XYZ file of C-alpha atoms in Angstrom:
462
model
C -17.973 -51.879 -24.331
C -18.514 -55.065 -21.665
C -16.833 -54.258 -18.468
C -15.338 -57.626 -17.927
C -15.221 -61.307 -19.740
C -14.815 -64.542 -17.857
C -12.606 -67.142 -19.544
C -12.438 -70.650 -18.343
C -11.056 -74.055 -19.211
C -11.042 -77.287 -17.437
C -8.193 -76.345 -15.120
C -8.511 -72.499 -14.532
C -10.855 -69.564 -14.492
C -9.765 -65.853 -15.127
C -11.559 -62.450 -15.603
C -10.276 -59.861 -18.103
C -11.185 -56.112 -17.985
C -11.180 -54.714 -21.202
C -11.178 -50.936 -20.014
C -8.114 -51.535 -17.845
C -6.435 -54.321 -19.415
C -6.336 -56.315 -16.188
C -6.347 -60.232 -15.769
C -7.041 -61.947 -12.488
C -7.643 -65.421 -11.595
C -10.988 -66.564 -10.107
C -11.839 -69.575 -8.184
C -14.466 -71.686 -9.843
C -17.074 -70.561 -7.330
C -16.245 -66.990 -7.840
C -16.562 -67.605 -11.670
C -20.084 -68.818 -10.909
C -21.014 -66.218 -8.838
C -20.154 -63.307 -11.294
C -21.891 -64.791 -14.378
C -24.786 -65.204 -12.236
C -24.493 -61.727 -11.131
C -24.093 -60.597 -14.680
C -27.420 -61.719 -15.426
C -29.118 -59.578 -12.808
C -29.638 -62.033 -10.145
C -29.454 -61.122 -6.341
C -26.723 -62.079 -3.755
C -29.633 -64.005 -2.003
C -30.545 -65.899 -5.325
C -26.919 -66.553 -6.249
C -26.160 -68.037 -2.773
C -29.269 -70.177 -2.577
C -28.677 -71.525 -6.209
C -25.096 -71.992 -5.874
C -24.685 -73.125 -2.634
C -22.259 -70.556 -1.721
C -22.267 -68.463 1.375
C -23.767 -65.049 1.191
C -20.082 -63.288 2.345
C -18.324 -65.127 -0.521
C -20.899 -64.069 -2.989
C -20.324 -60.513 -1.822
C -16.751 -60.430 -1.718
C -16.723 -61.983 -5.333
C -18.988 -59.240 -6.618
C -16.989 -56.450 -4.842
C -13.831 -57.709 -6.328
C -15.264 -57.447 -9.878
C -16.763 -54.059 -9.097
C -13.447 -52.605 -7.575
C -11.459 -53.684 -10.934
C -14.332 -52.000 -13.048
C -14.297 -48.919 -11.175
C -10.731 -48.366 -11.939
C -9.736 -45.255 -14.061
C -10.274 -46.571 -17.581
C -7.537 -46.769 -20.079
C -8.049 -44.292 -23.282
C -7.594 -45.624 -26.695
C -3.705 -45.366 -27.127
C -1.448 -45.253 -30.078
C -0.029 -48.574 -30.564
C 3.655 -48.953 -31.294
C 3.877 -46.332 -34.212
C 1.092 -47.844 -36.166
C -1.311 -45.149 -35.255
C 0.400 -41.618 -35.490
C -1.282 -38.160 -35.363
C -0.807 -36.925 -38.763
C 2.053 -39.777 -39.301
C 2.565 -42.898 -41.337
C 3.610 -45.857 -39.140
C 4.063 -48.199 -42.356
C 4.402 -46.645 -45.549
C 4.459 -49.621 -48.464
C 6.471 -48.560 -51.632
C 5.850 -51.198 -54.497
C 9.054 -50.553 -56.463
C 8.568 -53.663 -58.607
C 5.590 -55.132 -60.133
C 7.518 -57.819 -61.695
C 8.519 -61.264 -60.039
C 10.934 -63.699 -61.295
C 8.786 -66.507 -59.576
C 5.199 -67.965 -60.061
C 3.852 -68.537 -56.641
C 0.391 -70.541 -57.013
C -1.284 -68.682 -54.539
C -0.247 -65.285 -55.234
C -3.013 -62.600 -54.787
C -1.312 -60.089 -56.653
C -1.683 -61.811 -60.091
C 2.067 -63.182 -60.365
C 3.222 -59.812 -58.589
C 2.099 -57.523 -61.377
C -1.152 -56.385 -59.873
C -2.535 -56.164 -63.468
C 0.105 -53.804 -64.198
C 3.537 -55.222 -65.053
C 6.434 -52.924 -64.593
C 8.890 -51.090 -62.366
C 8.737 -47.797 -60.556
C 10.845 -45.108 -62.060
C 13.485 -43.087 -60.127
C 11.203 -39.836 -60.964
C 8.162 -41.493 -59.457
C 10.161 -42.783 -56.662
C 11.272 -39.257 -55.665
C 7.951 -37.596 -56.220
C 6.231 -40.238 -53.943
C 8.816 -39.392 -51.223
C 8.646 -35.617 -51.501
C 4.599 -35.805 -51.729
C 4.247 -37.959 -48.538
C 6.875 -35.790 -46.583
C 4.879 -32.859 -47.363
C 1.605 -34.314 -46.438
C 2.633 -35.835 -43.227
C 4.716 -34.760 -40.181
C 6.381 -38.171 -39.840
C 7.057 -41.545 -41.484
C 8.223 -44.087 -39.201
C 8.689 -47.032 -41.353
C 9.158 -47.590 -45.212
C 8.658 -51.141 -46.437
C 9.919 -52.025 -49.866
C 7.331 -54.422 -51.630
C 6.628 -56.116 -55.054
C 6.615 -58.120 -57.092
C 10.116 -58.803 -56.126
C 11.505 -55.614 -54.903
C 15.086 -56.554 -55.317
C 14.622 -56.492 -58.995
C 14.700 -52.734 -58.695
C 17.544 -52.154 -56.245
C 18.450 -48.908 -57.954
C 15.343 -47.230 -57.026
C 15.464 -48.644 -53.280
C 18.779 -46.900 -53.377
C 17.424 -43.618 -54.618
C 14.563 -43.668 -52.059
C 16.987 -44.244 -49.295
C 19.223 -41.473 -50.394
C 16.509 -39.030 -50.799
C 14.851 -39.932 -47.450
C 18.407 -39.803 -45.502
C 18.176 -36.181 -45.735
C 14.993 -35.729 -43.639
C 15.153 -34.764 -40.187
C 13.477 -37.949 -38.964
C 14.976 -40.782 -40.972
C 12.504 -43.845 -41.129
C 13.375 -47.304 -40.719
C 13.618 -49.200 -43.594
C 12.557 -52.882 -44.656
C 12.228 -55.355 -47.564
C 10.086 -58.347 -48.025
C 11.757 -60.417 -50.479
C 11.662 -63.933 -52.146
C 15.323 -64.549 -51.303
C 16.494 -65.550 -54.660
C 18.125 -62.587 -55.752
C 21.443 -61.485 -53.949
C 24.279 -59.459 -55.798
C 27.160 -57.346 -54.497
C 25.243 -54.340 -55.244
C 22.014 -55.545 -53.505
C 24.383 -56.248 -50.373
C 25.894 -52.902 -50.637
C 22.724 -51.003 -50.457
C 20.827 -53.280 -47.640
C 23.733 -52.955 -45.611
C 24.426 -49.254 -46.121
C 20.964 -48.149 -45.098
C 20.356 -50.776 -42.606
C 17.580 -52.451 -44.491
C 15.670 -54.949 -42.439
C 14.977 -58.255 -44.328
C 11.989 -60.592 -44.466
C 12.175 -63.682 -46.640
C 9.148 -65.357 -47.857
C 9.499 -68.993 -47.154
C 6.790 -71.646 -46.631
C 8.355 -74.624 -45.142
C 10.509 -77.593 -46.107
C 11.648 -78.214 -49.713
C 8.965 -80.311 -50.860
C 5.934 -77.992 -50.012
C 8.084 -74.840 -50.794
C 9.094 -75.840 -54.396
C 5.661 -76.995 -55.177
C 4.001 -73.457 -53.985
C 6.799 -70.854 -54.956
C 8.556 -72.118 -58.011
C 10.744 -69.869 -60.541
C 9.111 -68.822 -63.778
C 10.515 -72.075 -65.355
C 8.976 -74.284 -62.866
C 11.912 -75.270 -61.200
C 12.235 -75.251 -57.404
C 13.571 -72.277 -55.589
C 14.231 -73.787 -51.975
C 17.866 -74.500 -52.370
C 18.638 -70.911 -54.001
C 16.875 -69.339 -50.922
C 18.403 -71.572 -48.282
C 21.933 -70.786 -49.725
C 21.153 -67.029 -49.880
C 20.045 -67.158 -46.031
C 23.579 -67.681 -45.118
C 24.801 -64.874 -47.128
C 22.210 -62.575 -45.892
C 23.094 -63.490 -42.401
C 26.829 -63.193 -42.801
C 26.475 -59.485 -44.357
C 23.523 -58.376 -42.768
C 22.728 -60.162 -39.344
C 19.531 -61.173 -38.173
C 16.585 -61.735 -40.698
C 13.126 -62.727 -40.283
C 10.547 -64.959 -42.154
C 7.160 -64.645 -43.401
C 5.529 -68.012 -44.397
C 2.156 -68.752 -45.849
C 0.229 -71.821 -44.851
C -2.124 -73.196 -47.377
C -4.491 -76.000 -48.006
C -1.902 -77.669 -49.995
C 0.234 -78.045 -46.711
C -2.970 -79.853 -45.062
C -3.366 -82.033 -48.104
C 0.539 -83.177 -47.715
C -0.319 -83.634 -43.957
C 2.149 -80.809 -43.127
C 0.831 -78.978 -39.887
C 1.267 -75.491 -38.889
C 3.629 -76.516 -36.156
C 5.479 -78.593 -38.533
C 6.242 -75.375 -40.955
C 7.477 -73.374 -37.778
C 9.608 -76.202 -36.643
C 11.283 -76.497 -39.851
C 11.829 -72.573 -39.970
C 12.948 -72.171 -36.567
C 14.987 -75.239 -35.935
C 16.177 -76.259 -39.481
C 16.485 -72.728 -41.045
C 17.509 -71.305 -37.797
C 15.208 -68.199 -37.812
C 14.364 -66.553 -34.456
C 11.743 -63.774 -35.629
C 8.764 -64.207 -38.257
C 5.353 -64.641 -38.666
C 3.246 -67.655 -40.428
C 0.012 -66.789 -41.845
C -2.871 -68.365 -43.764
C -3.014 -67.995 -47.307
C -5.238 -65.298 -48.604
C -7.442 -66.047 -51.468
C -10.572 -65.654 -52.934
C -13.474 -67.994 -51.792
C -13.190 -69.948 -55.269
C -9.584 -70.458 -54.711
C -8.293 -73.888 -53.343
C -5.374 -72.244 -51.197
C -6.995 -71.019 -48.031
C -6.564 -73.757 -45.212
C -9.447 -75.328 -43.779
C -10.626 -75.763 -40.269
C -7.831 -74.236 -38.709
C -7.685 -74.182 -34.740
C -6.121 -70.772 -34.377
C -6.307 -71.054 -30.544
C -3.981 -73.983 -30.813
C -1.689 -71.962 -33.327
C -1.656 -69.212 -31.047
C -0.728 -71.420 -28.040
C 2.045 -72.779 -29.879
C 3.423 -69.573 -30.935
C 3.079 -68.089 -27.093
C 5.428 -71.293 -25.723
C 8.067 -70.587 -28.630
C 8.616 -67.051 -27.058
C 9.893 -68.283 -24.024
C 12.524 -70.167 -26.062
C 13.581 -66.731 -28.080
C 11.618 -67.985 -31.025
C 9.333 -65.173 -31.702
C 5.974 -64.968 -33.785
C 5.480 -61.328 -34.068
C 1.575 -61.469 -33.992
C 1.874 -62.957 -30.498
C 4.636 -60.552 -29.550
C 2.153 -57.632 -30.651
C -0.607 -58.635 -28.498
C 1.911 -59.066 -25.627
C 3.076 -55.630 -26.293
C -0.482 -54.312 -25.847
C -1.071 -56.032 -22.522
C 2.246 -55.237 -20.943
C 1.994 -51.677 -21.753
C -1.609 -51.386 -21.309
C -2.434 -49.776 -25.060
C -5.390 -50.430 -26.907
C -5.995 -50.724 -30.697
C -8.276 -47.938 -31.895
C -8.421 -49.642 -35.667
C -9.077 -53.183 -36.553
C -6.281 -52.075 -38.916
C -5.115 -48.395 -39.547
C -5.294 -48.664 -43.465
C -5.624 -45.452 -45.050
C -4.833 -43.566 -41.604
C -1.336 -44.290 -40.726
C -0.955 -47.175 -43.464
C -0.477 -46.281 -47.050
C 0.796 -48.017 -50.354
C 1.829 -46.586 -53.476
C 2.191 -48.624 -57.037
C 4.760 -48.098 -59.461
C 2.743 -45.196 -61.010
C 2.320 -43.262 -57.985
C -1.216 -44.197 -57.290
C -2.273 -44.355 -53.407
C -3.880 -47.100 -51.924
C -4.766 -48.017 -48.274
C -2.503 -50.719 -48.539
C -0.831 -53.297 -50.916
C -3.486 -55.637 -50.973
C -5.868 -53.146 -52.756
C -3.383 -52.199 -55.352
C -4.864 -52.267 -58.755
C -8.608 -52.091 -57.643
C -9.433 -48.318 -58.732
C -12.413 -48.130 -56.368
C -9.615 -48.040 -53.625
C -7.337 -45.745 -55.142
C -6.918 -42.603 -52.778
C -4.968 -40.271 -55.195
C -1.953 -39.958 -57.101
C 1.339 -38.329 -55.994
C 2.001 -36.738 -59.244
C -1.146 -34.375 -58.431
C -0.494 -31.202 -56.645
C -3.213 -31.747 -54.225
C -2.972 -32.507 -50.834
C -3.986 -36.103 -50.127
C -7.310 -35.457 -47.862
C -8.202 -32.870 -50.933
C -8.289 -35.477 -53.312
C -11.574 -36.776 -54.290
C -10.770 -40.289 -54.332
C -9.412 -40.030 -50.858
C -12.454 -39.199 -49.403
C -14.479 -41.730 -51.084
C -12.268 -44.450 -49.880
C -12.008 -42.997 -46.363
C -15.642 -43.535 -45.868
C -15.378 -47.145 -47.232
C -12.907 -47.864 -44.519
C -14.700 -46.805 -41.408
C -15.923 -49.968 -40.679
C -12.129 -50.603 -39.315
C -12.696 -47.665 -36.755
C -13.712 -49.487 -33.384
C -15.065 -46.389 -32.210
C -17.456 -45.938 -35.165
C -18.244 -49.645 -35.512
C -20.834 -50.560 -33.233
C -20.332 -54.336 -33.147
C -16.551 -53.722 -31.969
C -17.724 -51.224 -29.517
C -19.703 -53.643 -27.539
C -17.279 -56.457 -27.731
C -14.897 -57.540 -24.927
C -11.933 -58.375 -27.543
C -11.984 -55.002 -29.097
C -8.752 -53.606 -27.273
C -6.616 -56.417 -28.510
C -8.357 -57.483 -31.685
C -6.955 -56.827 -35.194
C -7.536 -58.426 -38.471
C -6.611 -57.915 -42.190
C -9.295 -55.917 -44.166
C -7.086 -56.522 -47.094
C -7.585 -60.380 -46.683
C -11.599 -60.201 -46.425
C -11.451 -57.868 -49.529
C -9.594 -60.336 -51.553
C -11.711 -63.378 -50.106
C -15.027 -61.863 -50.644
C -14.516 -58.729 -52.867
C -15.407 -56.294 -49.850
C -14.394 -55.380 -46.576
C -16.785 -56.929 -44.058
C -16.931 -58.185 -40.228
C -17.918 -61.725 -40.684
C -18.994 -63.620 -37.535
C -16.589 -66.395 -38.366
C -13.752 -63.837 -38.258
C -14.889 -62.497 -34.795
C -15.052 -65.942 -33.446
C -11.636 -66.943 -34.811
C -10.219 -63.906 -32.968
C -12.116 -64.322 -29.794
C -11.180 -68.231 -29.483
C -7.380 -67.380 -29.946
C -7.504 -64.522 -27.501
C -9.063 -66.402 -24.891
C -6.586 -69.153 -25.045
C -3.817 -66.623 -25.293
C -5.161 -64.764 -22.193
C -5.321 -67.923 -20.228
C -1.865 -68.927 -20.999
C -0.504 -65.415 -20.155
C -2.219 -65.403 -16.813
C -0.444 -68.900 -16.183
C 2.985 -67.522 -17.015
C 2.481 -64.203 -15.084
C 1.745 -66.436 -12.259
C 5.387 -67.894 -12.238
C 7.821 -64.995 -11.574
C 10.591 -66.761 -13.226
C 8.917 -67.460 -16.417
C 7.305 -63.953 -16.610
C 10.831 -62.359 -16.210
C 11.856 -64.605 -19.196
C 8.983 -63.389 -21.245
C 9.838 -59.695 -20.552
C 13.502 -60.304 -21.343
C 12.666 -61.668 -24.558
C 10.349 -58.670 -25.473
C 12.600 -56.157 -24.578
C 15.510 -57.578 -26.592
C 12.911 -57.775 -29.551
C 11.876 -54.253 -29.264
C 15.821 -53.123 -29.012
C 16.143 -54.782 -32.704
C 15.212 -52.002 -35.212
C 16.794 -53.743 -38.114
C 14.157 -56.320 -38.829
C 11.481 -55.735 -41.155
C 9.073 -57.683 -39.043
C 8.926 -54.350 -37.046
C 7.138 -53.181 -40.162
C 4.562 -55.818 -41.210
């Protein structure tokens, strides 16, 4: 891995050390010196070429060597998502039915080409199978389709799991249109964290996320939001930003403003639409560095973007990511039939089926498991040579499932790498500036600690 990386804009220069996760400011002169030194030029040549004194050149190079020679940080397991013989996130598709027809749905109207509901029998077998195969399951996320259509099975899973020695945290991602007394009772009893899918203001949301009959869902969701909050406390959002937003001249910032200010969400994430290359829903020419910058500023105001917070966690705790995404390692998904996949975005594609919970065979011994694990090796940064050499590797993560849906395969595209690196450069520059101000940094740490203590949000799981 590259020992350091220099990041500059028109006002500031910093140096980032991937092995120790340190950030330090540089003068423009020092940045120039280090760049030339990195190319193998001598102190004498650098001094003559730059007009900088020999002593200053030597001091700048010495500073970098001191940082680079620090004891390196081993790859550490991040926030329960990389557990030794454990699952950080377990997605259970309790429903492959939906009462909506979202225009950009990658899951074929929520059915994954297999319309139906998980039975109680399959649900219990799923829990018993995974508890037998893994020492611990930290988080269970109920997914769909619309998972609240199958609240009975959600309840049975929670009952079964509540007998375990180590009880996982529960979460659900819902479209927010279904809310009954029974649903509230189950969600409340088992402290199930709620994430509501909503894509912005009424006009764009109703266009993208209508009911089966074409009627808009926005008013129903907004009415239910208050009920969710009254009964269950804090809830989070998961929004999708699309090309349709861009056509309607609705910016990424506009959507976040609406969700945070009009709808009073404090926690959540807004992600680009995932669709095939033939689809028209993936946004065009997004400046991800600007979206990161905007989200970073919002943390100071207690409005948290979970993707931004995740990178903050890594920097502050000096942890690294071993995987681009730990799918098929400590992240798994199960469909309504008990078929096992590396994550929910692969459900329905038999080439990524890893086994079935109804087989009385350990997961690692199921034939399909070995074949899929081999295909997923690209996500391991210790194996992927491109990642091993990259300065951004310790902080980089992206969604293999999104790449798979776009192109039909998991591949590390240059455009993905460039987007991630540009965003991280902007992010690290801003973090360095905030850390320079002791008061701002204290506020940052306070917000992060408050979030870390909130174990009810299903944003902890996704």
